[in-house]
Every structure is written in C-alpha cells, then in structure tokens.
Tab-separated table of C-alpha atoms and ligand atoms in Angstrom:
chain	number	residue	atom	x	y	z
I	1	MET	CA	0.000	0.000	0.000
I	2	THR	CA	1.326	3.491	-0.839
I	3	GLY	CA	1.728	6.287	1.718
I	4	ASN	CA	-1.290	8.132	0.351
I	5	ALA	CA	-3.453	5.035	0.584
I	6	ALA	CA	-2.385	4.508	4.197
I	7	GLU	CA	-3.186	8.167	4.885
I	8	ALA	CA	-6.651	7.600	3.427
I	9	ILE	CA	-7.211	4.954	6.083
I	10	ASP	CA	-5.998	7.126	8.931
I	11	ASN	CA	-8.193	10.126	8.099
I	12	ALA	CA	-11.369	10.739	10.041
I	13	VAL	CA	-14.559	9.109	8.767
I	14	GLU	CA	-16.062	11.188	5.968
I	15	ALA	CA	-19.771	11.690	5.736
I	16	ASP	CA	-20.361	12.130	2.018
I	17	VAL	CA	-20.147	9.741	-0.945
I	18	ALA	CA	-19.506	9.857	-4.678
I	19	ILE	CA	-21.276	7.268	-6.792
I	20	LEU	CA	-19.959	6.366	-10.229
I	21	GLY	CA	-22.568	4.477	-12.230
I	22	LEU	CA	-26.340	4.908	-12.204
I	23	GLY	CA	-27.593	1.650	-13.638
I	24	LEU	CA	-30.391	-0.155	-11.821
I	25	MET	CA	-28.115	-0.959	-8.886
I	26	GLY	CA	-26.223	2.355	-8.850
I	27	GLN	CA	-29.520	4.249	-8.646
I	28	ALA	CA	-30.695	1.998	-5.797
I	29	ILE	CA	-27.412	2.590	-3.965
I	30	ALA	CA	-27.718	6.348	-4.379
I	31	ALA	CA	-31.351	6.281	-3.220
I	32	ALA	CA	-30.374	4.285	-0.105
I	33	PHE	CA	-27.673	6.809	0.802
I	34	LEU	CA	-30.102	9.671	0.268
I	35	ARG	CA	-32.737	7.998	2.450
I	36	ALA	CA	-30.061	7.759	5.149
I	37	GLY	CA	-29.527	11.528	4.829
I	38	ARG	CA	-26.043	11.175	3.383
I	39	PRO	CA	-24.724	13.911	1.048
I	40	THR	CA	-24.498	12.096	-2.285
I	41	THR	CA	-22.884	13.143	-5.559
I	42	VAL	CA	-23.623	10.985	-8.592
I	43	TRP	CA	-22.182	10.530	-12.065
I	44	ASN	CA	-23.249	8.347	-14.977
I	45	ARG	CA	-21.708	7.940	-18.432
I	46	THR	CA	-25.011	8.573	-20.174
I	47	PRO	CA	-26.587	11.754	-18.829
I	48	GLY	CA	-30.213	11.892	-17.737
I	49	LYS	CA	-30.291	9.039	-15.230
I	50	ALA	CA	-29.929	11.252	-12.156
I	51	GLY	CA	-33.301	13.015	-12.474
I	52	ASP	CA	-35.181	11.217	-9.683
I	53	LEU	CA	-32.101	11.212	-7.469
I	54	ILE	CA	-31.666	14.978	-7.827
I	55	THR	CA	-35.275	15.352	-6.714
I	56	GLN	CA	-34.342	13.305	-3.640
I	57	GLY	CA	-31.375	15.581	-2.897
I	58	ALA	CA	-28.448	14.201	-4.911
I	59	ARG	CA	-25.931	16.425	-6.613
I	60	SER	CA	-25.130	15.482	-10.203
I	61	ALA	CA	-21.537	15.716	-11.434
I	62	PRO	CA	-20.669	16.108	-15.126
I	63	SER	CA	-17.637	13.785	-14.930
I	64	PRO	CA	-16.045	11.236	-12.583
I	65	ALA	CA	-13.332	13.801	-11.782
I	66	ALA	CA	-15.979	16.376	-10.863
I	67	ALA	CA	-17.722	13.816	-8.620
I	68	LEU	CA	-14.437	13.239	-6.791
I	69	SER	CA	-13.760	16.981	-6.477
I	70	ALA	CA	-17.185	17.549	-4.949
I	71	THR	CA	-16.680	14.924	-2.226
I	72	THR	CA	-14.144	13.687	0.305
I	73	GLY	CA	-15.731	10.366	1.282
I	74	PRO	CA	-15.631	6.941	-0.324
I	75	VAL	CA	-15.992	6.622	-4.079
I	76	ILE	CA	-18.636	3.961	-4.684
I	77	VAL	CA	-18.255	2.313	-8.082
I	78	CYS	CA	-21.111	0.256	-9.546
I	79	LEU	CA	-20.624	-0.263	-13.259
I	80	LYS	CA	-21.397	-3.003	-15.749
I	81	ASP	CA	-18.126	-4.901	-15.462
I	82	HIS	CA	-14.406	-4.790	-14.766
I	83	GLU	CA	-13.562	-3.203	-18.135
I	84	ALA	CA	-15.984	-0.369	-17.453
I	85	VAL	CA	-14.364	0.159	-14.046
I	86	ARG	CA	-10.914	0.380	-15.618
I	87	SER	CA	-12.112	2.805	-18.275
I	88	VAL	CA	-13.615	5.113	-15.638
I	89	LEU	CA	-10.987	4.919	-12.866
I	90	ASP	CA	-7.721	4.826	-14.819
I	91	PRO	CA	-8.067	8.307	-16.359
I	92	LEU	CA	-8.652	9.737	-12.874
I	93	GLY	CA	-5.014	9.075	-11.983
I	94	GLU	CA	-3.806	11.340	-9.181
I	95	ALA	CA	-7.343	12.469	-8.365
I	96	LEU	CA	-7.724	9.080	-6.676
I	97	SER	CA	-4.768	9.698	-4.392
I	98	GLY	CA	-5.819	9.615	-0.745
I	99	ARG	CA	-9.351	8.446	-1.583
I	100	THR	CA	-11.045	5.118	-0.912
I	101	VAL	CA	-12.569	3.223	-3.815
I	102	VAL	CA	-15.388	0.850	-2.854
I	103	ASN	CA	-15.954	-1.237	-5.953
I	104	LEU	CA	-19.371	-2.919	-5.947
I	105	THR	CA	-19.109	-4.011	-9.583
I	106	SER	CA	-19.327	-7.767	-10.209
I	107	SER	CA	-16.065	-9.332	-11.372
I	108	THR	CA	-13.859	-12.377	-11.033
I	109	SER	CA	-11.535	-12.589	-8.050
I	110	ASP	CA	-8.493	-11.919	-10.253
I	111	GLN	CA	-10.157	-8.831	-11.690
I	112	ALA	CA	-10.904	-7.607	-8.167
I	113	ARG	CA	-7.259	-8.088	-7.180
I	114	GLU	CA	-6.197	-6.220	-10.302
I	115	ALA	CA	-8.598	-3.373	-9.521
I	116	ALA	CA	-7.143	-3.214	-5.987
I	117	ALA	CA	-3.596	-3.050	-7.350
I	118	ARG	CA	-4.498	-0.344	-9.867
I	119	ALA	CA	-6.236	1.741	-7.206
I	120	GLY	CA	-3.201	1.300	-4.943
I	121	ALA	CA	-0.918	2.457	-7.745
I	122	HIS	CA	-2.934	5.685	-7.839
I	123	GLY	CA	-2.574	6.101	-4.072
I	124	ALA	CA	-6.124	5.027	-3.260
I	125	ALA	CA	-7.283	2.588	-0.616
I	126	TYR	CA	-9.515	-0.154	-2.051
I	127	LEU	CA	-12.358	-2.258	-0.803
I	128	ASP	CA	-14.116	-4.761	-3.003
I	129	GLY	CA	-17.763	-5.610	-2.515
I	130	ALA	CA	-20.293	-8.150	-3.716
I	131	ILE	CA	-23.932	-7.184	-3.451
I	132	MET	CA	-26.030	-10.218	-2.521
I	133	ALA	CA	-29.294	-8.360	-3.061
I	134	VAL	CA	-31.578	-6.882	-5.674
I	135	PRO	CA	-31.935	-3.110	-6.144
I	136	GLN	CA	-35.349	-3.086	-4.413
I	137	SER	CA	-33.870	-4.298	-1.118
I	138	MET	CA	-30.917	-1.891	-0.957
I	139	GLY	CA	-30.839	0.027	2.290
I	140	GLY	CA	-32.647	-2.658	4.269
I	141	PRO	CA	-31.051	-5.216	6.589
I	142	GLU	CA	-31.911	-8.024	4.141
I	143	ALA	CA	-29.465	-6.526	1.614
I	144	VAL	CA	-26.188	-8.304	2.362
I	145	LEU	CA	-22.919	-6.876	1.070
I	146	LEU	CA	-19.756	-8.969	1.274
I	147	HIS	CA	-16.580	-6.915	1.468
I	148	SER	CA	-12.964	-7.943	1.119
I	149	GLY	CA	-9.722	-6.011	1.390
I	150	ASP	CA	-7.896	-4.178	4.149
I	151	GLN	CA	-9.796	-4.592	7.445
I	152	ARG	CA	-8.915	-1.028	8.487
I	153	VAL	CA	-10.459	0.389	5.317
I	154	PHE	CA	-13.637	-1.591	5.984
I	155	ASP	CA	-13.785	-0.526	9.629
I	156	LYS	CA	-13.274	3.103	8.731
I	157	HIS	CA	-16.046	3.212	6.142
I	158	LEU	CA	-18.522	0.852	7.785
I	159	PRO	CA	-20.564	3.746	9.243
I	160	VAL	CA	-21.156	4.893	5.640
I	161	LEU	CA	-21.470	1.468	4.016
I	162	ARG	CA	-24.090	0.246	6.458
I	163	ASP	CA	-26.525	2.733	4.898
I	164	LEU	CA	-26.728	0.119	2.126
I	165	GLY	CA	-27.543	-2.930	4.235
I	166	THR	CA	-25.795	-5.618	6.268
I	167	CYS	CA	-22.094	-5.310	5.470
I	168	LEU	CA	-19.765	-8.214	6.254
I	169	HIS	CA	-15.982	-8.220	5.979
I	170	ILE	CA	-14.936	-11.699	4.806
I	171	GLY	CA	-11.157	-11.338	4.475
I	172	THR	CA	-8.198	-9.188	3.539
I	173	ASP	CA	-7.660	-10.720	0.071
I	174	PRO	CA	-9.555	-8.271	-2.190
I	175	GLY	CA	-10.595	-11.179	-4.437
I	176	LEU	CA	-12.589	-12.964	-1.726
I	177	ALA	CA	-15.843	-11.031	-2.163
I	178	ALA	CA	-15.945	-11.801	-5.900
I	179	LEU	CA	-15.104	-15.449	-5.237
I	180	HIS	CA	-17.942	-15.759	-2.720
I	181	ASP	CA	-20.250	-13.885	-5.081
I	182	VAL	CA	-19.993	-16.477	-7.882
I	183	ALA	CA	-20.049	-19.374	-5.410
I	184	LEU	CA	-23.261	-18.059	-3.832
I	185	LEU	CA	-24.844	-17.308	-7.207
I	186	ASN	CA	-24.026	-20.908	-8.108
I	187	VAL	CA	-26.108	-22.045	-5.137
I	188	MET	CA	-28.951	-19.784	-6.279
I	189	TRP	CA	-28.852	-21.051	-9.884
I	190	GLY	CA	-28.683	-24.647	-8.707
I	191	VAL	CA	-31.824	-24.174	-6.634
I	192	LEU	CA	-33.671	-22.137	-9.280
I	193	ASN	CA	-32.911	-24.537	-12.140
I	194	SER	CA	-33.899	-27.528	-10.040
I	195	PHE	CA	-37.095	-25.797	-8.949
I	196	LEU	CA	-38.021	-24.860	-12.534
I	197	HIS	CA	-37.284	-28.396	-13.717
I	198	GLY	CA	-39.418	-29.790	-10.897
I	199	ALA	CA	-42.206	-27.317	-11.685
I	200	ALA	CA	-42.166	-28.438	-15.322
I	201	LEU	CA	-42.342	-32.046	-14.155
I	202	VAL	CA	-45.321	-31.612	-11.818
I	203	GLY	CA	-46.839	-29.241	-14.380
I	204	THR	CA	-47.383	-32.266	-16.627
I	205	ALA	CA	-49.873	-33.393	-13.935
I	206	HIS	CA	-51.508	-29.901	-14.024
I	207	VAL	CA	-50.006	-28.865	-10.664
I	208	PRO	CA	-49.436	-25.082	-10.699
I	209	ALA	CA	-45.855	-23.936	-10.057
I	210	SER	CA	-47.091	-21.755	-7.200
I	211	ARG	CA	-48.504	-24.790	-5.380
I	212	PHE	CA	-45.316	-26.773	-5.966
I	213	ALA	CA	-43.346	-23.762	-4.650
I	214	VAL	CA	-44.937	-24.131	-1.195
I	215	LEU	CA	-43.617	-27.705	-0.895
I	216	ALA	CA	-40.292	-26.797	-2.528
I	217	ASN	CA	-39.659	-23.972	-0.061
I	218	GLN	CA	-40.436	-26.255	2.871
I	219	TRP	CA	-38.031	-28.837	1.435
I	220	ILE	CA	-35.331	-26.185	0.915
I	221	LEU	CA	-35.387	-25.618	4.681
I	222	SER	CA	-34.513	-29.293	5.216
I	223	VAL	CA	-31.820	-29.036	2.566
I	224	THR	CA	-30.132	-26.240	4.554
I	225	GLU	CA	-29.604	-28.812	7.314
I	226	PHE	CA	-28.034	-31.243	4.812
I	227	VAL	CA	-25.753	-28.426	3.612
I	228	SER	CA	-24.506	-27.770	7.155
I	229	ALA	CA	-23.959	-31.465	7.889
I	230	TYR	CA	-22.120	-32.176	4.622
I	231	ALA	CA	-20.022	-29.010	5.018
I	232	GLU	CA	-18.697	-30.430	8.277
I	233	GLN	CA	-17.806	-33.680	6.496
I	234	VAL	CA	-16.143	-31.824	3.597
I	235	ASP	CA	-14.047	-29.803	6.053
I	236	ALA	CA	-13.139	-32.940	8.000
I	237	GLY	CA	-12.329	-34.911	4.829
I	238	THR	CA	-14.902	-37.571	5.716
I	239	ALA	CA	-18.067	-38.828	3.996
I	240	VAL	CA	-19.809	-41.144	6.406
I	241	ALA	CA	-23.366	-41.912	5.243
I	242	GLN	CA	-25.507	-41.051	8.257
I	243	ASP	CA	-28.700	-40.387	6.330
I	244	ALA	CA	-28.507	-41.875	2.825
I	245	SER	CA	-25.712	-43.491	0.823
I	246	LEU	CA	-24.695	-42.433	-2.673
I	247	ASP	CA	-26.136	-45.729	-3.957
I	248	THR	CA	-29.514	-44.640	-2.585
I	249	HIS	CA	-29.184	-41.192	-4.192
I	250	ALA	CA	-28.208	-42.822	-7.528
I	251	ALA	CA	-31.345	-44.989	-7.532
I	252	ALA	CA	-33.555	-41.945	-6.818
I	253	MET	CA	-31.823	-39.998	-9.587
I	254	ASP	CA	-32.642	-42.815	-12.004
I	255	HIS	CA	-36.311	-42.279	-11.123
I	256	LEU	CA	-36.002	-38.543	-11.789
I	257	VAL	CA	-34.398	-39.165	-15.196
I	258	GLN	CA	-37.058	-41.755	-16.083
I	259	GLU	CA	-39.925	-39.482	-14.957
I	260	SER	CA	-38.500	-36.571	-16.940
I	261	GLU	CA	-38.073	-38.635	-20.093
I	262	ALA	CA	-41.544	-40.179	-19.756
I	263	ALA	CA	-43.082	-36.715	-19.277
I	264	GLY	CA	-41.201	-35.252	-22.251
I	265	ILE	CA	-39.279	-32.866	-19.967
I	266	ASP	CA	-35.629	-32.037	-20.741
I	267	ALA	CA	-33.687	-34.566	-18.646
I	268	SER	CA	-30.216	-33.054	-19.130
I	269	LEU	CA	-30.120	-31.531	-15.627
I	270	PRO	CA	-30.929	-34.772	-13.719
I	271	ARG	CA	-28.676	-36.695	-16.121
I	272	PHE	CA	-25.850	-34.334	-15.154
I	273	PHE	CA	-26.577	-34.890	-11.444
I	274	ARG	CA	-26.667	-38.654	-12.032
I	275	GLY	CA	-23.326	-38.459	-13.876
I	276	LEU	CA	-21.658	-36.747	-10.906
I	277	VAL	CA	-22.885	-39.462	-8.549
I	278	ALA	CA	-22.104	-42.292	-11.007
I	279	ASP	CA	-18.490	-41.064	-11.351
I	280	THR	CA	-18.152	-41.085	-7.558
I	281	VAL	CA	-19.808	-44.484	-7.158
I	282	ALA	CA	-17.454	-45.833	-9.860
I	283	LYS	CA	-14.588	-44.959	-7.545
I	284	GLY	CA	-15.969	-47.430	-5.022
I	285	ARG	CA	-17.761	-44.827	-2.913
I	286	GLY	CA	-21.374	-45.969	-3.269
I	287	GLY	CA	-21.589	-46.456	0.501
I	288	ASP	CA	-20.406	-42.917	1.266
I	289	SER	CA	-22.523	-39.844	1.934
I	290	TYR	CA	-23.326	-37.165	-0.657
I	291	ALA	CA	-20.336	-35.195	0.656
I	292	ALA	CA	-18.131	-37.595	-1.371
I	293	VAL	CA	-19.216	-35.772	-4.565
I	294	ALA	CA	-17.026	-32.854	-3.419
I	295	ASP	CA	-14.023	-34.902	-4.536
I	296	ARG	CA	-15.581	-35.252	-8.007
I	297	PHE	CA	-15.628	-31.441	-8.291
I	298	ARG	CA	-12.089	-31.015	-6.989
I	299	ALA	CA	-10.581	-33.563	-9.398
I	300	HIS	CA	-12.868	-33.427	-12.406
I	301	PRO	CA	-12.032	-35.856	-15.237
W	401	FVH	N1	-29.015	-5.433	-10.642
W	401	FVH	C1	-28.811	-6.431	-9.777
W	401	FVH	O1	-29.741	-6.980	-9.213
W	401	FVH	C2	-27.421	-6.962	-9.487
W	401	FVH	C3	-27.254	-7.373	-8.040
W	401	FVH	C4	-25.883	-7.907	-7.740
W	401	FVH	C5	-24.792	-6.961	-8.236
W	401	FVH	N2	-25.026	-6.571	-9.620
W	401	FVH	C6	-23.882	-5.932	-10.258
W	401	FVH	O2	-23.918	-4.499	-10.159
W	401	FVH	C7	-23.283	-3.948	-11.318
W	401	FVH	C8	-24.232	-2.959	-11.974
W	401	FVH	O3	-25.434	-3.639	-12.235
W	401	FVH	P1	-26.718	-2.842	-12.749
W	401	FVH	O4	-27.899	-3.722	-12.500
W	401	FVH	O5	-26.737	-1.471	-12.188
W	401	FVH	O6	-26.427	-2.793	-14.330
W	401	FVH	P2	-27.015	-1.812	-15.440
W	401	FVH	O7	-28.387	-1.346	-15.083
W	401	FVH	O8	-26.860	-2.517	-16.728
W	401	FVH	O9	-26.047	-0.540	-15.401
W	401	FVH	C9	-24.720	-0.605	-15.851
W	401	FVH	C10	-23.998	0.669	-15.516
W	401	FVH	O10	-22.644	0.598	-16.027
W	401	FVH	C11	-22.437	1.750	-16.867
W	401	FVH	N3	-21.447	1.418	-17.865
W	401	FVH	C12	-21.404	0.342	-18.680
W	401	FVH	N4	-20.301	0.372	-19.459
W	401	FVH	C13	-19.647	1.509	-19.151
W	401	FVH	C14	-18.438	2.110	-19.587
W	401	FVH	N5	-17.667	1.531	-20.511
W	401	FVH	N6	-18.054	3.282	-19.038
W	401	FVH	C15	-18.815	3.880	-18.084
W	401	FVH	N7	-19.984	3.376	-17.600
W	401	FVH	C16	-20.381	2.193	-18.126
W	401	FVH	C17	-23.788	2.066	-17.432
W	401	FVH	O11	-23.759	3.390	-17.914
W	401	FVH	P3	-24.765	3.878	-19.077
W	401	FVH	O12	-24.953	2.695	-20.040
W	401	FVH	O13	-26.040	4.257	-18.388
W	401	FVH	O14	-24.065	4.996	-19.700
W	401	FVH	C18	-24.659	1.889	-16.185
W	401	FVH	O15	-24.536	2.990	-15.338
W	401	FVH	C19	-22.932	-5.111	-12.253
W	401	FVH	O16	-21.579	-5.455	-12.076
W	401	FVH	C20	-23.828	-6.224	-11.740
W	401	FVH	O17	-23.327	-7.525	-12.015
W	401	FVH	C21	-26.325	-5.976	-9.869
C-alpha cells in the first residue's frame, strides 16, 4: 500500500459519498444513501439518469473527476463490469490519491485483485464488494454486502457502508468477495434450475408452479440442514453416510431421469446430477454420503 493510501485509512470518517454508475443498482445505492440523509454526488456515463435522485437531494456531477472533487468520502463504483471500471478509474489518476474506492461491480476474483492493485498504484485505498441483493432491497437489513480487502479500510467506512444494508468483511484478500459472489450465485442457480425443472415435471400433472413452490420452499429448509452437515464432512475430509448413501441417491436420480423422459421434460439436468454421482460411485464410494461428490468437483475428469 502506498503512503497516500495509508493516509486515506488514517483520516477521520467522511460523511459524504460519490457514486460512479447509475444503472439499476447504482440508482438503488444512491437512493439508499439519500434515504439515510447522506450527502451524495452521482455521475453516470449517459446523462439523464440522475433526475429522480436529484429530486431526492443528490448532486449530479458532469464527470467522474468532478464527482471526486465535490466529495471527500468513499468513491462507490457500480458499473457493468471490470472493463468499465478500468475505463472510468484509470483516467482519474492522481485524483484518486488519498481516496477510498469501494468497488461494488461484479467481477472475477483476479479482476478484483487487479482493480485493488491499480487503485493502490494511484494512491487510493480499495475495498471490493459483492452485493447479494436486488436493487429493491438496498438500504434494508436483508441486503447483504460482502466486502474484502484491508480490514482497516472496511472498519473506517462501515458507518457509511451500512446505509446500504448488512455489510460483512470476509477477508483481507480483495478477491474474496468476488469469489464468494460467484459461489453463492451458483447455489442460487442450482436451486432455481432444479425448482423450474421440478415445476415443469409436476406441471405435466396440471399442478401449478405456485402450489409446488410451497412444498419446494419447505423442502429447501430441510436441505439447509443437509448443507450444514455435509459441510462439516467436507471440512473434516470424511463422507460417512448417516442419512442416505450415494447408492440410494443414484437410484432416486434414475427415477427422476425416467420421470423426466416419460413426461417429455428435458432430462439433461438430472442426467448431469446422475453423472456426478455415477463417477463417484465408480470410484468405489457408493456407501459414502453425498459429501463424497465434493471430490468429483475437486478432481474433475
Ligand atoms: N441489478 C442487480 O440486481 C445486481 C445485483 C448484484 C450486483 N449486480 C452488479 O452491479 C453492477 C451494476 O449492475 P446494474 O444492474 O446497475 O447494471 P445496469 O443497469 O446494466 O447498469 C450498468 C452501468 O454501467 C455503466 N457502464 C457500462 N459500461 C460503461 C463504460 N464503458 N463506461 C462507463 N460506464 C459504463 C452504465 O452506464 P450507461 O450505459 O447508463 O451509460 C450503467 O450505469 C454489475 O456489475 C452487476 O453484475 C447488480
């Protein structure tokens, strides 16, 4: 970290914010800060997106540099992707010196580390962030933001950041928030795709998706207990079948594939699940718990 970046950490907590990017999420972020009574200066590449925010008390800046000049607090960045972040921050150069960049743009972990290094080269402190929320929930406690980077930077700006929701610091490696982001989205997509497949399946018996959803949500609660139990086994490097063996899972997956095919529903998702289990069973682990599939992911063929 450069001297200027360290200075940025030591300064007193600032009360205002600059927001670069007024897409759906950037606007929600700005609105949450304004609701919290925080002086907020906004900029967006395409003019005209600040109208409602100005009505709510935001100041609009004609350029990223002007947004930085008008503020002393953290620079919140919420743009489309890593390339957009580079194209906006790099030209700012020395204007970033002594400031803190809080980058809430989705990226890979390597891109987040690169963004941290580039900000550091300009003398800025850097905090990465992954927003595990939709724009509508920003500002409420249900909006969870995962932050990674220097703990002191997080601690210093937490009084500002908590205007946006529940902010958690998950580690000093700036790439950790992005890594958790994709891993958590993976969980979401797994659940959503399985639900939609299941809804299509029961839909062939004229069961509405909304009725199936009631049972699915109840079942998801039980699955959270499986997740916790198998996580302990994964961490311990064990896979003792205390509830059901992989052989039992494999037989049930056969039923799902057969039902899907018989109903004319795309069976590629359950076939993929069955393939993961079959590969693990083929390694002589049919008597193990579902946690054994973790090894299939770690050492894929
Ligand atoms: N929306 C959501 O629910 C998710 C929740 C989880 C986190 N994501 C991430 O947040 C980033 C922004 O998402 P967004 O929903 O605000 O996205 P858009 O509405 O499409 O707005 C994109 C903004 O980025 C600006 N932009 C794009 N390219 C450039 C560029 N080269 N230079 C400067 N600005 C750029 C764009 O500007 P404009 O098109 O209006 O001029 C918008 O302000 C994203 O990483 C999500 O993954 C949101």
